[in-house]
Amino acid sequence: MSFQIIGTGSAYPAASITNDDISKFVDTSDEWISTRTGIRSRRLAWDETVSDYAVHAAQGALENAGTKPEELDLIICATARGEFLTPSLACVVQSRLGAGCPAFDINAACSGFLYALDAAEGWFARGRASRVLVVAAEQMSELVNWNDRSTCVLFGDGAGAAVLAPGEGLQSICIHAKGSTEELRIACAQGNSPFAKPRENSPFLQMDGKGVYKFAVSAMCHDLEQAIEQAGLSQEEIDLVLPHQANIRIIETAIHRLNIPAERYRTNIDRYGNTSAASIPILLDELNRAGELRPGMMLALTAFGGGLTSGACVIRWTK
Ligand code: ACO
């Protein structure tokens, strides 16, 4: 027994910050950011915490699914860093929803939603769950260096969620990791042990943009091909592709290499930037609420990011 998606939700901070807003205090321009990345604005937290919008996204998904918090058997949160190191973001969400089920976090950076779906599938396969809530939420604005124009312009804050129930929606899923600290890393805060040698580590996200770009294009093409083949489908049979929203040029390069018509790819990077693990479920919720998803449609989801991690899946929409 696998799962189907029966509800989606999303939420983000209130403030929408444009490229021109950022250009006022960072040496950059709307022209550079929009042509190099496709980003025009992003949501950035002011007084909201990542838990706040994670909970709002979860409540939206539960309402959309007609599910009560007490019906949940499991909550998985995908996040690079919740509001606290402990309790996990999933435990904070569980408490604020008033649920009583087990809850844990998964950190697979931008691929976190795919990793969480894969973990959830195991719970359904073992008959352990009939309702699982997956929430992906990130506050990237706290992790980037706002003096580094090559990274701070790329990211945004937000959360997306999905409620899963037993069913035959998931057709295939693959996840991968190629462990490396070279292309992308964010150091943990150091303690103040008088017995430990201080490490020279920037507390901010550090990224080799070109290295990630190369990995992203090849992972996206490889993983989509693999997931579609495992689902027993041809690329032409995919109705919609929901790619991780990191850079429009990565998506365009993949479009040229694959055989899925360009008009089947969906993007919202122009409005949210890269929200890491949250980007795919935010896009899924937008499409669901816009009425773009019809029962029987084959959706291909694909993500890549820090780790380096990647993954893809094919889901038959049943709602
Ligand atoms: N504004 C203006 N100029 C800039 C900016 C900026 N914001 N950032 C960099 N530049 C300059 C550079 O200084 C450089 O100038 P120079 O030629 O005088 O040295 C020039 O622009 C070109 O810089 P590049 O780094 O070569 O630009 P590139 O075309 O490679 O684009 C980018 C950079 C957008 C980061 C791209 O490499 C990319 O998208 N990489 C993938 C990132 C990604 O997908 N991350 C996802 C994972 S995130 C996660 O997992 C949490």
GROMACS .gro file of C-alpha atoms and ligand atoms in nm:
model
  370
    1MET     CA    1   0.000   0.000   0.000
    2SER     CA    2   0.134   0.339  -0.095
    3PHE     CA    3  -0.013   0.687  -0.047
    4GLN     CA    4  -0.210   0.958  -0.222
    5ILE     CA    5  -0.209   1.331  -0.151
    6ILE     CA    6  -0.545   1.440  -0.011
    7GLY     CA    7  -0.468   1.800   0.087
    8THR     CA    8  -0.209   2.075   0.040
    9GLY     CA    9  -0.127   2.403   0.211
   10SER     CA   10   0.131   2.681   0.202
   11ALA     CA   11   0.221   2.992   0.398
   12TYR     CA   12   0.497   3.252   0.402
   13PRO     CA   13   0.594   3.575   0.575
   14ALA     CA   14   0.391   3.885   0.491
   15ALA     CA   15   0.678   4.097   0.354
   16SER     CA   16   0.743   4.069  -0.020
   17ILE     CA   17   1.090   4.210  -0.094
   18THR     CA   18   1.172   4.303  -0.455
   19ASN     CA   19   1.511   4.300  -0.626
   20ASP     CA   20   1.503   4.681  -0.619
   21ASP     CA   21   1.451   4.671  -0.239
   22ILE     CA   22   1.765   4.455  -0.204
   23SER     CA   23   1.961   4.677  -0.444
   24LYS     CA   24   1.929   4.959  -0.191
   25PHE     CA   25   2.175   4.794   0.047
   26VAL     CA   26   2.356   4.528  -0.161
   27ASP     CA   27   2.563   4.600  -0.475
   28THR     CA   28   2.326   4.430  -0.720
   29SER     CA   29   2.043   4.514  -0.959
   30ASP     CA   30   1.700   4.390  -1.066
   31GLU     CA   31   1.850   4.332  -1.411
   32TRP     CA   32   2.130   4.101  -1.280
   33ILE     CA   33   1.906   3.901  -1.047
   34SER     CA   34   1.613   3.855  -1.283
   35THR     CA   35   1.819   3.762  -1.590
   36ARG     CA   36   2.061   3.530  -1.402
   37THR     CA   37   1.801   3.358  -1.183
   38GLY     CA   38   1.441   3.444  -1.281
   39ILE     CA   39   1.374   3.586  -0.932
   40ARG     CA   40   1.186   3.917  -0.902
   41SER     CA   41   1.076   3.911  -0.537
   42ARG     CA   42   1.077   3.685  -0.234
   43ARG     CA   43   0.902   3.662   0.105
   44LEU     CA   44   1.130   3.741   0.399
   45ALA     CA   45   1.049   3.699   0.767
   46TRP     CA   46   1.028   4.011   0.981
   47ASP     CA   47   0.859   3.910   1.306
   48GLU     CA   48   0.741   3.564   1.193
   49THR     CA   49   0.930   3.249   1.292
   50VAL     CA   50   0.967   2.944   1.071
   51SER     CA   51   0.732   2.760   1.311
   52ASP     CA   52   0.462   3.024   1.253
   53TYR     CA   53   0.434   2.973   0.881
   54ALA     CA   54   0.502   2.596   0.907
   55VAL     CA   55   0.193   2.570   1.131
   56HIS     CA   56  -0.016   2.788   0.895
   57ALA     CA   57   0.083   2.572   0.597
   58ALA     CA   58  -0.004   2.258   0.797
   59GLN     CA   59  -0.343   2.399   0.899
   60GLY     CA   60  -0.418   2.484   0.534
   61ALA     CA   61  -0.330   2.130   0.424
   62LEU     CA   62  -0.539   1.971   0.702
   63GLU     CA   63  -0.839   2.186   0.613
   64ASN     CA   64  -0.795   2.107   0.243
   65ALA     CA   65  -0.781   1.735   0.332
   66GLY     CA   66  -1.078   1.747   0.572
   67THR     CA   67  -0.850   1.598   0.837
   68LYS     CA   68  -0.833   1.687   1.208
   69PRO     CA   69  -0.495   1.711   1.387
   70GLU     CA   70  -0.596   1.429   1.622
   71GLU     CA   71  -0.638   1.196   1.320
   72LEU     CA   72  -0.268   1.226   1.229
   73ASP     CA   73  -0.044   0.921   1.282
   74LEU     CA   74   0.283   1.096   1.195
   75ILE     CA   75   0.428   1.441   1.124
   76ILE     CA   76   0.749   1.477   0.923
   77CYS     CA   77   0.906   1.820   0.875
   78ALA     CA   78   1.168   1.880   0.609
   79THR     CA   79   1.392   2.169   0.709
   80ALA     CA   80   1.758   2.266   0.710
   81ARG     CA   81   1.702   2.429   1.050
   82GLY     CA   82   1.385   2.475   1.249
   83GLU     CA   83   1.329   2.742   1.510
   84PHE     CA   84   1.527   2.530   1.760
   85LEU     CA   85   1.789   2.256   1.728
   86THR     CA   86   1.567   2.073   1.973
   87PRO     CA   87   1.271   2.037   1.991
   88SER     CA   88   1.247   1.951   1.625
   89LEU     CA   89   1.029   2.168   1.404
   90ALA     CA   90   0.797   1.866   1.370
   91CYS     CA   91   0.748   1.854   1.748
   92VAL     CA   92   0.676   2.229   1.759
   93VAL     CA   93   0.421   2.188   1.477
   94GLN     CA   94   0.267   1.884   1.652
   95SER     CA   95   0.221   2.078   1.975
   96ARG     CA   96   0.081   2.392   1.810
   97LEU     CA   97  -0.164   2.189   1.598
   98GLY     CA   98  -0.280   1.994   1.904
   99ALA     CA   99  -0.184   1.659   1.747
  100GLY     CA  100  -0.060   1.362   1.951
  101CYS     CA  101   0.139   1.153   1.701
  102PRO     CA  102   0.514   1.086   1.659
  103ALA     CA  103   0.700   1.371   1.488
  104PHE     CA  104   1.051   1.413   1.350
  105ASP     CA  105   1.257   1.630   1.115
  106ILE     CA  106   1.447   1.539   0.801
  107ASN     CA  107   1.736   1.752   0.678
  108ALA     CA  108   1.806   1.698   0.310
  109ALA     CA  109   1.828   2.071   0.224
  110CYS     CA  110   1.630   2.154  -0.090
  111SER     CA  111   1.549   1.785  -0.152
  112GLY     CA  112   1.384   1.752   0.190
  113PHE     CA  113   1.024   1.726   0.066
  114LEU     CA  114   1.117   1.431  -0.161
  115TYR     CA  115   1.309   1.263   0.122
  116ALA     CA  116   1.009   1.313   0.355
  117LEU     CA  117   0.769   1.159   0.101
  118ASP     CA  118   1.002   0.862   0.067
  119ALA     CA  119   1.013   0.815   0.447
  120ALA     CA  120   0.633   0.850   0.470
  121GLU     CA  121   0.586   0.580   0.209
  122GLY     CA  122   0.757   0.335   0.445
  123TRP     CA  123   0.500   0.408   0.716
  124PHE     CA  124   0.216   0.330   0.474
  125ALA     CA  125   0.392   0.018   0.342
  126ARG     CA  126   0.426  -0.114   0.699
  127GLY     CA  127   0.063  -0.032   0.777
  128ARG     CA  128   0.176   0.205   1.052
  129ALA     CA  129  -0.019   0.509   0.936
  130SER     CA  130  -0.344   0.616   0.774
  131ARG     CA  131  -0.280   0.993   0.786
  132VAL     CA  132   0.064   1.154   0.756
  133LEU     CA  133   0.136   1.526   0.751
  134VAL     CA  134   0.450   1.636   0.565
  135VAL     CA  135   0.559   1.997   0.615
  136ALA     CA  136   0.860   2.159   0.446
  137ALA     CA  137   0.956   2.493   0.596
  138GLU     CA  138   1.265   2.712   0.576
  139GLN     CA  139   1.388   3.047   0.700
  140MET     CA  140   1.677   3.091   0.456
  141SER     CA  141   1.700   3.463   0.538
  142GLU     CA  142   1.859   3.367   0.873
  143LEU     CA  143   2.116   3.140   0.709
  144VAL     CA  144   2.257   3.359   0.431
  145ASN     CA  145   2.514   3.636   0.464
  146TRP     CA  146   2.343   3.964   0.373
  147ASN     CA  147   2.683   4.109   0.280
  148ASP     CA  148   2.736   3.841   0.014
  149ARG     CA  149   2.550   3.945  -0.301
  150SER     CA  150   2.620   3.615  -0.473
  151THR     CA  151   2.395   3.424  -0.230
  152CYS     CA  152   2.162   3.658  -0.037
  153VAL     CA  153   1.961   3.753  -0.347
  154LEU     CA  154   1.873   3.391  -0.425
  155PHE     CA  155   1.667   3.274  -0.129
  156GLY     CA  156   1.327   3.329   0.032
  157ASP     CA  157   1.130   3.209   0.334
  158GLY     CA  158   0.820   2.992   0.323
  159ALA     CA  159   0.646   2.664   0.399
  160GLY     CA  160   0.444   2.405   0.209
  161ALA     CA  161   0.254   2.104   0.341
  162ALA     CA  162   0.071   1.794   0.224
  163VAL     CA  163  -0.158   1.542   0.396
  164LEU     CA  164  -0.108   1.184   0.281
  165ALA     CA  165  -0.355   0.894   0.305
  166PRO     CA  166  -0.337   0.531   0.188
  167GLY     CA  167  -0.384   0.501  -0.186
  168GLU     CA  168  -0.213   0.441  -0.518
  169GLY     CA  169  -0.105   0.800  -0.593
  170LEU     CA  170   0.270   0.747  -0.564
  171GLN     CA  171   0.391   0.573  -0.881
  172SER     CA  172   0.766   0.586  -0.815
  173ILE     CA  173   1.023   0.768  -0.605
  174CYS     CA  174   1.403   0.788  -0.604
  175ILE     CA  175   1.635   0.976  -0.368
  176HIS     CA  176   2.012   1.017  -0.391
  177ALA     CA  177   2.304   1.167  -0.201
  178LYS     CA  178   2.658   1.252  -0.307
  179GLY     CA  179   2.802   1.366   0.024
  180SER     CA  180   3.024   1.673  -0.011
  181THR     CA  181   3.089   1.990   0.187
  182GLU     CA  182   3.258   2.159  -0.110
  183GLU     CA  183   2.968   2.297  -0.312
  184LEU     CA  184   2.735   2.409  -0.033
  185ARG     CA  185   2.749   2.418   0.344
  186ILE     CA  186   2.617   2.604   0.646
  187ALA     CA  187   2.822   2.566   0.964
  188CYS     CA  188   2.658   2.504   1.302
  189ALA     CA  189   2.690   2.766   1.573
  190GLN     CA  190   2.995   2.694   1.786
  191GLY     CA  191   2.965   2.638   2.157
  192ASN     CA  192   3.183   2.819   2.407
  193SER     CA  193   3.373   2.526   2.551
  194PRO     CA  194   3.702   2.652   2.697
  195PHE     CA  195   3.844   2.306   2.611
  196ALA     CA  196   3.771   2.318   2.237
  197LYS     CA  197   3.989   2.481   1.975
  198PRO     CA  198   3.785   2.756   1.799
  199ARG     CA  199   3.705   2.666   1.441
  200GLU     CA  200   3.732   2.926   1.169
  201ASN     CA  201   3.389   2.881   1.025
  202SER     CA  202   3.155   3.135   0.874
  203PRO     CA  203   2.812   3.086   1.031
  204PHE     CA  204   2.652   3.166   0.694
  205LEU     CA  205   2.562   2.966   0.385
  206GLN     CA  206   2.863   2.920   0.159
  207MET     CA  207   2.807   2.808  -0.196
  208ASP     CA  208   3.004   2.740  -0.510
  209GLY     CA  209   2.724   2.853  -0.741
  210LYS     CA  210   2.873   2.704  -1.057
  211GLY     CA  211   2.939   2.369  -0.884
  212VAL     CA  212   2.580   2.346  -0.758
  213TYR     CA  213   2.449   2.454  -1.098
  214LYS     CA  214   2.635   2.170  -1.274
  215PHE     CA  215   2.517   1.913  -1.019
  216ALA     CA  216   2.160   2.048  -1.034
  217VAL     CA  217   2.119   2.012  -1.410
  218SER     CA  218   2.261   1.662  -1.421
  219ALA     CA  219   2.069   1.543  -1.109
  220MET     CA  220   1.740   1.687  -1.232
  221CYS     CA  221   1.768   1.515  -1.572
  222HIS     CA  222   1.893   1.185  -1.428
  223ASP     CA  223   1.636   1.166  -1.146
  224LEU     CA  224   1.339   1.261  -1.364
  225GLU     CA  225   1.438   1.000  -1.623
  226GLN     CA  226   1.478   0.739  -1.348
  227ALA     CA  227   1.150   0.814  -1.168
  228ILE     CA  228   0.950   0.825  -1.493
  229GLU     CA  229   1.100   0.497  -1.613
  230GLN     CA  230   1.035   0.331  -1.275
  231ALA     CA  231   0.672   0.445  -1.300
  232GLY     CA  232   0.649   0.261  -1.632
  233LEU     CA  233   0.573   0.582  -1.820
  234SER     CA  234   0.725   0.770  -2.111
  235GLN     CA  235   0.830   1.134  -2.063
  236GLU     CA  236   0.546   1.242  -2.295
  237GLU     CA  237   0.295   1.090  -2.050
  238ILE     CA  238   0.392   1.334  -1.772
  239ASP     CA  239   0.125   1.605  -1.746
  240LEU     CA  240   0.306   1.852  -1.520
  241VAL     CA  241   0.661   1.888  -1.387
  242LEU     CA  242   0.711   2.061  -1.052
  243PRO     CA  243   1.084   2.132  -1.029
  244HIS     CA  244   1.269   2.272  -0.728
  245GLN     CA  245   1.275   2.650  -0.776
  246ALA     CA  246   1.645   2.744  -0.751
  247ASN     CA  247   1.723   2.913  -1.082
  248ILE     CA  248   1.507   2.942  -1.394
  249ARG     CA  249   1.816   2.875  -1.609
  250ILE     CA  250   1.864   2.532  -1.443
  251ILE     CA  251   1.504   2.444  -1.532
  252GLU     CA  252   1.543   2.574  -1.890
  253THR     CA  253   1.859   2.369  -1.942
  254ALA     CA  254   1.682   2.055  -1.818
  255ILE     CA  255   1.386   2.127  -2.048
  256HIS     CA  256   1.623   2.122  -2.349
  257ARG     CA  257   1.776   1.790  -2.241
  258LEU     CA  258   1.451   1.603  -2.166
  259ASN     CA  259   1.155   1.509  -2.383
  260ILE     CA  260   0.880   1.666  -2.175
  261PRO     CA  261   0.717   1.961  -2.357
  262ALA     CA  262   0.828   2.295  -2.207
  263GLU     CA  263   0.471   2.411  -2.141
  264ARG     CA  264   0.426   2.130  -1.886
  265TYR     CA  265   0.684   2.274  -1.643
  266ARG     CA  266   0.549   2.498  -1.366
  267THR     CA  267   0.746   2.772  -1.188
  268ASN     CA  268   0.685   3.043  -0.928
  269ILE     CA  269   1.049   3.135  -0.862
  270ASP     CA  270   0.977   3.491  -0.978
  271ARG     CA  271   0.766   3.551  -0.663
  272TYR     CA  272   0.938   3.337  -0.396
  273GLY     CA  273   1.303   3.281  -0.492
  274ASN     CA  274   1.457   2.960  -0.363
  275THR     CA  275   1.268   2.849  -0.050
  276SER     CA  276   1.477   2.529  -0.030
  277ALA     CA  277   1.269   2.225   0.080
  278ALA     CA  278   0.949   2.433   0.077
  279SER     CA  279   0.962   2.523  -0.291
  280ILE     CA  280   0.791   2.212  -0.436
  281PRO     CA  281   0.501   2.189  -0.184
  282ILE     CA  282   0.438   2.565  -0.217
  283LEU     CA  283   0.411   2.521  -0.595
  284LEU     CA  284   0.194   2.210  -0.552
  285ASP     CA  285  -0.045   2.401  -0.326
  286GLU     CA  286  -0.066   2.692  -0.572
  287LEU     CA  287  -0.157   2.455  -0.857
  288ASN     CA  288  -0.407   2.268  -0.640
  289ARG     CA  289  -0.582   2.587  -0.528
  290ALA     CA  290  -0.579   2.731  -0.881
  291GLY     CA  291  -0.771   2.421  -1.001
  292GLU     CA  292  -0.488   2.320  -1.236
  293LEU     CA  293  -0.472   1.963  -1.101
  294ARG     CA  294  -0.728   1.712  -1.226
  295PRO     CA  295  -0.776   1.350  -1.113
  296GLY     CA  296  -0.558   1.111  -1.313
  297MET     CA  297  -0.291   1.369  -1.396
  298MET     CA  298   0.069   1.245  -1.370
  299LEU     CA  299   0.288   1.490  -1.177
  300ALA     CA  300   0.669   1.467  -1.174
  301LEU     CA  301   0.842   1.631  -0.877
  302THR     CA  302   1.219   1.686  -0.883
  303ALA     CA  303   1.460   1.845  -0.636
  304PHE     CA  304   1.833   1.893  -0.572
  305GLY     CA  305   2.034   2.078  -0.313
  306GLY     CA  306   2.284   2.083  -0.032
  307GLY     CA  307   2.427   1.750   0.077
  308LEU     CA  308   2.454   1.713  -0.215
  309THR     CA  309   2.112   1.552  -0.233
  310SER     CA  310   1.854   1.502  -0.504
  311GLY     CA  311   1.536   1.311  -0.577
  312ALA     CA  312   1.232   1.278  -0.799
  313CYS     CA  313   0.894   1.108  -0.791
  314VAL     CA  314   0.588   1.054  -1.004
  315ILE     CA  315   0.250   1.104  -0.838
  316ARG     CA  316  -0.091   1.036  -0.991
  317TRP     CA  317  -0.317   1.316  -0.871
  318THR     CA  318  -0.631   1.165  -0.717
  319LYS     CA  319  -0.797   1.453  -0.534
  320ACO     N1  320   2.450   4.115  -0.844
  320ACO     C1  321   2.537   4.158  -0.935
  320ACO     N2  322   2.647   4.089  -0.970
  320ACO     C2  323   2.667   3.970  -0.911
  320ACO     C3  324   2.578   3.918  -0.815
  320ACO     C4  325   2.466   3.995  -0.782
  320ACO     N3  326   2.374   3.956  -0.693
  320ACO     N4  327   2.624   3.798  -0.774
  320ACO     C5  328   2.738   3.773  -0.843
  320ACO     N5  329   2.763   3.879  -0.924
  320ACO     C6  330   2.875   3.895  -1.017
  320ACO     C7  331   2.997   3.818  -0.976
  320ACO     O1  332   3.075   3.895  -0.886
  320ACO     C8  333   3.068   3.800  -1.108
  320ACO     O2  334   3.136   3.919  -1.140
  320ACO     P1  335   3.279   3.913  -1.216
  320ACO     O3  336   3.252   3.848  -1.348
  320ACO     O4  337   3.316   4.057  -1.224
  320ACO     O5  338   3.365   3.830  -1.126
  320ACO     C9  339   2.952   3.786  -1.208
  320ACO     O6  340   2.837   3.842  -1.143
  320ACO    C10  341   2.923   3.645  -1.250
  320ACO     O7  342   2.913   3.565  -1.133
  320ACO     P2  343   2.887   3.410  -1.144
  320ACO     O8  344   2.895   3.347  -1.009
  320ACO     O9  345   2.975   3.354  -1.253
  320ACO    O10  346   2.735   3.408  -1.195
  320ACO     P3  347   2.653   3.285  -1.249
  320ACO    O11  348   2.606   3.317  -1.387
  320ACO    O12  349   2.723   3.155  -1.229
  320ACO    O13  350   2.525   3.286  -1.156
  320ACO    C11  351   2.428   3.179  -0.962
  320ACO    C12  352   2.542   3.268  -1.016
  320ACO    C13  353   2.297   3.251  -0.988
  320ACO    C14  354   2.448   3.159  -0.813
  320ACO    C15  355   2.429   3.044  -1.035
  320ACO    O14  356   2.560   2.991  -1.037
  320ACO    C16  357   2.334   2.944  -0.974
  320ACO    O15  358   2.214   2.957  -0.981
  320ACO     N6  359   2.386   2.833  -0.914
  320ACO    C17  360   2.302   2.733  -0.855
  320ACO    C18  361   2.261   2.773  -0.717
  320ACO    C19  362   2.157   2.674  -0.665
  320ACO    O16  363   2.085   2.612  -0.739
  320ACO     N7  364   2.147   2.655  -0.536
  320ACO    C20  365   2.047   2.558  -0.493
  320ACO    C21  366   2.089   2.486  -0.380
  320ACO     S1  367   2.057   2.578  -0.238
  320ACO    C22  368   2.033   2.469  -0.109
  320ACO    O17  369   2.040   2.352  -0.122
  320ACO    C23  370   2.001   2.527   0.026
   0.00000   0.00000   0.00000
